[in-house]
Amino acid sequence: MLNAKIPATVITGFLGAGKTTMIRNMLANAGGRRIALIINEFGDLGVDGEVLKGCGVENCTEDDIVELTNGCICCTVADEFLPTMEALLARDPAPDHIVVETSGLALPQPLVRAFAWPTVKHRVTVDGVVAVVDAAAVDDGRFAPQAPQGDDPARDHDDPIEELFEDQLRCADLVVVSKADLLDAAALDRVDAIVRREARDGTPSIHGSPKGLPADVLLGLASGAEADMVGRESHHERAGEEDHDHDDFISVVVEPPAFASMDALRDRIGAALSVPGVLRVKGRARITGKPAAVVVQGVGPRVETYFDPAEGSDRLVVIGLSDFDTAAVSSRLAG
């Protein structure tokens, strides 16, 4: 149909949940769809876009990927997101599908509402909001308490991470529980119970797979979320607050030296992650004598690394609570 709206999928989820990996697998199994990506990162340096551009999949070329850095997309809708959408819609041919990967610190609600803006709503509809949840991190208690903390839906929070977790799940049309293979059955049952508690009633959830999920599972939800925001409201909205900011979080960029070995690199990343308040370390680094750079993804106690021959910036981005010791992190990474 010539007048059919272009479907858009919003991928949300906290830092390190596995959003980029899921998108990479989705692109590799897109079934010929022309998919345009908008990737938003917290901080000045984009990492996920470089990973996707270098993935070797036909439909993740530089022309198909737009990076928005230096802020969370939920706070820059008018200044950055809408002009980006308008530019994508002006393409000939237009994309078959648009995927937006939000920063792990972004609220999906303002972004979903932006699809109802006059310059966008006649061409695009929100196919679905997919929230990715790190099963191991949830079971460790890093995102949500194991038991409910009262019945007030707008209850106060001392923990900005817990608040983000709830808000991202509340907006979801589908929840993907990632890293499920790291837990036993009992632990996974606990995580599933927390997801059911925090998501809207009836929201389906599925367990991710190390092999990835078929694109048809993630695309084609047809939720029309921009016109169906009842029950998706964020904590701030339900509490009657208009403002939302990210003053609780900061990011720093470190340019590390070449490391003597992969073990030495992992040890340094682990040391940085152990600094109180540090939530995430990701980027690229070098091993002495190796021609390819190493892509680093560190969250909590886990450090994942792999060699990547693609070009990119050999820098590490550290994201954490606003009071983490940036000098200690730089020292542990740079030596």
Coordinates of C-alpha atoms in Angstrom, one line a residue:
M1 CA 0.0 0.0 0.0
L2 CA 1.4 3.3 -1.1
N3 CA -0.1 5.2 1.9
A4 CA 0.9 2.7 4.6
K5 CA 2.8 4.1 7.5
I6 CA 6.4 3.1 8.0
P7 CA 6.7 1.0 11.2
A8 CA 9.2 2.0 13.8
T9 CA 10.5 -0.1 16.7
V10 CA 11.9 1.5 19.9
I11 CA 14.5 -0.7 21.6
T12 CA 15.0 0.3 25.3
G13 CA 16.8 -1.3 28.2
F14 CA 19.4 -0.4 30.8
L15 CA 23.1 -0.2 30.2
G16 CA 24.6 -3.5 29.2
A17 CA 21.3 -5.3 28.7
G18 CA 22.2 -6.5 25.2
K19 CA 20.3 -4.1 23.0
T20 CA 23.1 -3.7 20.4
T21 CA 23.7 -7.4 20.2
M22 CA 20.0 -8.1 19.7
I23 CA 19.9 -5.4 16.9
R24 CA 22.9 -6.9 15.2
N25 CA 21.3 -10.3 15.1
M26 CA 18.1 -8.8 13.9
L27 CA 19.8 -7.1 11.0
A28 CA 21.5 -10.3 10.0
N29 CA 18.0 -12.0 9.7
A30 CA 16.0 -9.0 8.4
G31 CA 14.6 -10.9 5.4
G32 CA 15.4 -8.2 2.9
R33 CA 13.8 -5.3 4.8
R34 CA 15.5 -2.0 4.4
I35 CA 16.0 -1.0 8.0
A36 CA 17.3 2.4 9.1
L37 CA 18.8 2.7 12.6
I38 CA 18.9 5.6 15.0
I39 CA 21.3 5.0 17.8
N40 CA 21.4 7.2 20.8
E41 CA 24.3 7.1 23.3
F42 CA 24.9 8.8 26.6
G43 CA 28.1 10.8 26.3
D44 CA 30.2 12.4 23.6
L45 CA 31.6 9.2 22.1
G46 CA 29.5 6.7 20.1
V47 CA 30.4 3.1 20.4
D48 CA 27.4 1.0 19.4
G49 CA 27.2 2.6 16.0
E50 CA 30.8 1.7 15.2
V51 CA 30.1 -1.9 16.3
L52 CA 27.1 -2.1 14.0
K53 CA 28.7 -0.5 11.1
G54 CA 31.5 -3.0 11.2
C55 CA 29.3 -6.0 11.6
G56 CA 29.5 -7.1 7.9
V57 CA 25.7 -7.2 7.4
E58 CA 24.4 -5.7 4.2
N59 CA 21.9 -3.4 5.8
C60 CA 24.0 -1.9 8.5
T61 CA 26.1 0.4 6.4
E62 CA 27.0 4.0 7.4
D63 CA 24.1 5.3 5.2
D64 CA 21.7 3.2 7.2
I65 CA 22.8 4.2 10.7
V66 CA 22.4 7.6 12.3
E67 CA 24.1 8.3 15.7
L68 CA 22.9 10.8 18.2
T69 CA 25.4 11.3 21.0
N70 CA 26.0 13.8 23.9
G71 CA 22.7 13.2 25.6
C72 CA 19.7 11.0 26.1
I73 CA 17.2 11.1 23.2
C74 CA 14.3 11.5 25.6
C75 CA 15.7 15.0 26.5
T76 CA 16.5 16.0 22.9
V77 CA 13.4 15.0 21.0
A78 CA 12.7 18.3 19.3
D79 CA 16.4 19.3 18.7
E80 CA 17.8 15.9 17.4
F81 CA 15.3 13.1 17.0
L82 CA 12.6 14.9 15.0
P83 CA 15.0 16.4 12.4
T84 CA 16.6 13.0 12.1
M85 CA 13.3 11.3 11.4
E86 CA 12.4 13.9 8.9
A87 CA 15.7 13.3 7.0
L88 CA 15.0 9.6 7.0
L89 CA 11.5 10.1 5.6
A90 CA 12.9 12.3 2.9
R91 CA 15.0 9.5 1.5
D92 CA 14.0 7.8 -1.8
P93 CA 13.3 5.0 -1.3
A94 CA 12.2 5.5 2.3
P95 CA 13.2 2.7 4.8
D96 CA 10.9 -0.3 5.2
H97 CA 11.3 -0.1 8.9
I98 CA 13.0 2.2 11.4
V99 CA 14.7 1.0 14.6
V100 CA 15.6 3.3 17.4
E101 CA 18.1 2.1 20.0
T102 CA 17.9 4.4 23.0
S103 CA 20.6 5.1 25.5
G104 CA 20.4 2.8 28.5
L105 CA 19.6 5.9 30.6
A106 CA 16.8 7.2 28.4
L107 CA 13.1 7.1 29.1
P108 CA 11.1 5.7 26.1
Q109 CA 7.9 7.6 26.9
P110 CA 8.9 11.1 25.5
L111 CA 10.3 9.4 22.4
V112 CA 7.1 7.4 21.8
R113 CA 5.1 10.6 22.1
A114 CA 7.3 12.3 19.5
F115 CA 5.9 9.9 16.9
A116 CA 2.6 11.8 17.3
W117 CA 4.2 15.1 16.2
P118 CA 2.5 16.5 13.0
T119 CA 5.6 16.2 10.9
V120 CA 6.0 12.5 11.7
K121 CA 2.6 10.9 12.5
H122 CA 1.3 10.9 9.0
R123 CA 4.3 8.8 7.8
V124 CA 5.4 6.6 10.7
T125 CA 3.7 4.6 13.5
V126 CA 5.3 2.9 16.5
D127 CA 5.2 -0.8 15.7
G128 CA 6.4 -1.6 19.2
V129 CA 8.5 -0.8 22.2
V130 CA 10.9 -3.7 23.0
A131 CA 12.5 -3.6 26.5
V132 CA 15.6 -5.7 26.9
V133 CA 16.3 -6.9 30.5
D134 CA 19.6 -8.3 31.8
A135 CA 18.4 -11.4 33.6
A136 CA 21.6 -11.9 35.6
A137 CA 21.7 -8.2 36.7
V138 CA 18.1 -8.3 37.8
D139 CA 18.6 -11.5 39.8
D140 CA 21.6 -9.8 41.5
G141 CA 19.3 -7.1 42.7
R142 CA 21.1 -4.3 40.7
F143 CA 17.9 -3.0 39.0
A144 CA 14.9 -3.9 41.1
P145 CA 14.2 -5.2 44.6
Q146 CA 13.1 -8.9 44.8
A147 CA 9.9 -7.8 46.7
P148 CA 7.4 -5.0 46.0
Q149 CA 8.1 -1.8 47.9
G150 CA 4.5 -0.7 48.5
D151 CA 1.3 -0.2 46.5
D152 CA 1.7 3.4 45.4
P153 CA 2.3 3.5 41.7
A154 CA 4.1 6.8 42.0
R155 CA 6.2 5.8 45.0
D156 CA 9.3 7.8 45.7
H157 CA 12.7 6.3 44.7
D158 CA 16.1 6.7 46.2
D159 CA 17.6 4.7 43.4
P160 CA 17.6 6.3 39.9
I161 CA 18.5 2.9 38.4
E162 CA 15.4 1.2 39.8
E163 CA 13.3 4.1 38.5
L164 CA 14.6 3.7 35.0
F165 CA 14.1 0.0 35.1
E166 CA 10.5 0.4 36.0
D167 CA 9.8 3.2 33.5
Q168 CA 11.4 1.2 30.6
L169 CA 9.4 -1.9 31.4
R170 CA 6.1 0.0 31.9
C171 CA 6.3 1.4 28.3
A172 CA 7.1 -2.0 26.7
D173 CA 5.0 -3.9 24.3
L174 CA 7.4 -6.8 24.5
V175 CA 10.1 -7.7 27.1
V176 CA 13.1 -9.7 26.0
V177 CA 14.9 -11.2 29.0
S178 CA 18.5 -11.4 27.8
K179 CA 21.4 -13.5 29.2
A180 CA 18.8 -16.0 30.4
D181 CA 21.4 -18.8 29.8
L182 CA 23.5 -17.5 32.7
L183 CA 20.8 -18.4 35.3
D184 CA 19.3 -21.7 36.5
A185 CA 15.6 -22.3 36.4
A186 CA 14.8 -21.0 39.9
A187 CA 16.7 -17.7 39.3
L188 CA 15.0 -17.3 35.9
D189 CA 11.6 -17.7 37.6
R190 CA 12.5 -15.0 40.0
V191 CA 13.4 -12.6 37.2
D192 CA 10.3 -13.4 35.2
A193 CA 8.2 -12.6 38.3
I194 CA 9.9 -9.2 38.7
V195 CA 9.3 -8.5 35.0
R196 CA 5.6 -9.3 35.3
R197 CA 5.3 -7.1 38.4
E198 CA 6.9 -4.1 36.7
A199 CA 5.5 -4.3 33.2
R200 CA 1.9 -3.5 32.3
D201 CA -0.6 -6.3 32.7
G202 CA -0.6 -8.7 29.7
T203 CA 2.8 -7.5 28.3
P204 CA 4.4 -10.6 26.8
S205 CA 8.0 -11.5 27.6
I206 CA 10.4 -14.0 26.0
H207 CA 13.8 -15.3 26.9
G208 CA 16.6 -14.2 24.6
S209 CA 19.0 -16.6 23.0
P210 CA 22.8 -16.4 22.4
K211 CA 22.0 -17.1 18.8
G212 CA 19.6 -14.1 18.6
L213 CA 15.9 -13.9 18.0
P214 CA 14.2 -14.0 14.6
A215 CA 13.4 -10.5 13.3
D216 CA 9.7 -11.4 13.0
V217 CA 9.6 -11.8 16.7
L218 CA 10.7 -8.3 17.3
L219 CA 9.1 -6.6 14.3
G220 CA 5.5 -6.6 13.4
L221 CA 3.9 -6.0 16.9
A222 CA 1.6 -3.3 15.4
S223 CA 1.1 -1.6 18.8
G224 CA 0.5 2.0 17.6
A225 CA 1.9 3.0 20.9
E226 CA 2.0 6.7 20.1
A227 CA -1.8 6.7 20.3
D228 CA -2.0 4.4 23.3
M229 CA 0.0 5.9 26.1
V230 CA -2.4 5.1 29.0
G231 CA -0.6 3.0 31.5
R232 CA 2.8 3.6 30.0
E233 CA 3.4 6.8 32.0
S234 CA 6.8 7.3 33.6
H235 CA 7.4 7.6 37.3
H236 CA 7.8 11.4 37.0
E237 CA 4.6 11.7 35.0
R238 CA 2.6 9.6 37.5
A239 CA 3.9 11.7 40.3
G240 CA 2.8 14.9 38.5
E241 CA 6.3 16.1 37.7
E242 CA 7.1 17.7 34.3
D243 CA 10.9 17.7 34.3
H244 CA 13.2 14.8 33.7
D245 CA 17.0 15.0 33.7
H246 CA 20.0 12.8 34.0
D247 CA 21.9 14.6 36.7
D248 CA 22.3 11.3 38.5
F249 CA 24.6 10.0 35.8
I250 CA 27.8 11.1 34.1
S251 CA 30.2 9.7 31.5
V252 CA 33.9 10.1 30.9
V253 CA 36.2 9.0 28.0
V254 CA 39.6 7.4 28.6
E255 CA 42.3 6.8 26.0
P256 CA 44.0 3.7 27.3
P257 CA 47.5 2.5 26.3
A258 CA 48.0 -0.8 24.5
F259 CA 47.7 -3.7 27.0
A260 CA 50.2 -6.5 27.3
S261 CA 47.6 -9.2 26.9
M262 CA 43.9 -9.8 26.9
D263 CA 44.1 -10.9 30.5
A264 CA 45.7 -7.6 31.4
L265 CA 42.9 -5.7 29.5
R266 CA 40.2 -7.7 31.3
D267 CA 41.9 -7.1 34.7
R268 CA 42.0 -3.3 34.1
I269 CA 38.4 -3.2 33.0
G270 CA 37.4 -5.2 36.0
A271 CA 39.3 -2.9 38.3
A272 CA 37.5 0.1 36.8
L273 CA 34.1 -1.6 37.2
S274 CA 34.8 -2.2 40.8
V275 CA 35.0 1.6 41.5
P276 CA 31.8 2.5 43.5
G277 CA 29.2 4.0 41.3
V278 CA 30.6 2.8 37.9
L279 CA 27.9 1.1 35.9
R280 CA 29.4 0.5 32.4
V281 CA 32.7 0.4 30.5
K282 CA 32.6 0.0 26.7
G283 CA 34.6 0.9 23.7
R284 CA 37.8 -0.3 21.9
A285 CA 41.3 -0.9 23.1
R286 CA 44.6 -2.4 21.8
I287 CA 46.7 -5.4 22.6
T288 CA 50.4 -5.1 22.0
G289 CA 51.4 -6.9 18.8
K290 CA 47.8 -7.5 17.6
P291 CA 46.6 -5.8 14.4
A292 CA 42.9 -5.7 15.3
A293 CA 41.4 -3.7 18.1
V294 CA 39.5 -5.3 20.9
V295 CA 35.8 -4.4 21.5
V296 CA 35.1 -4.1 25.2
Q297 CA 31.7 -4.5 26.9
G298 CA 31.8 -4.4 30.7
V299 CA 28.9 -4.2 33.1
G300 CA 28.7 -5.3 36.7
P301 CA 31.1 -8.2 37.2
R302 CA 31.1 -9.3 33.6
V303 CA 33.7 -8.3 31.0
E304 CA 33.2 -9.3 27.4
T305 CA 35.8 -8.8 24.7
Y306 CA 36.4 -9.8 21.1
F307 CA 38.8 -8.8 18.3
D308 CA 37.3 -6.5 15.6
P309 CA 39.3 -5.6 12.5
A310 CA 37.0 -2.7 11.6
E311 CA 38.2 0.9 12.0
G312 CA 37.1 2.8 15.0
S313 CA 38.1 5.0 17.9
D314 CA 40.4 3.3 20.4
R315 CA 38.8 4.8 23.4
L316 CA 36.8 3.6 26.4
V317 CA 33.6 5.2 27.7
V318 CA 32.8 4.9 31.4
I319 CA 29.2 5.6 32.6
G320 CA 28.2 5.8 36.2
L321 CA 26.5 7.6 39.0
S322 CA 27.4 11.3 39.1
D323 CA 29.6 10.9 42.2
F324 CA 31.9 8.1 41.0
D325 CA 35.6 8.8 41.3
T326 CA 36.6 9.6 37.7
A327 CA 40.3 10.0 38.6
A328 CA 40.4 6.5 40.1
V329 CA 38.7 5.0 37.0
S330 CA 41.1 6.8 34.6
S331 CA 44.1 5.6 36.7
R332 CA 42.9 2.0 36.6
L333 CA 42.3 2.1 32.9
A334 CA 45.2 4.2 31.7
G335 CA 47.8 3.0 34.2

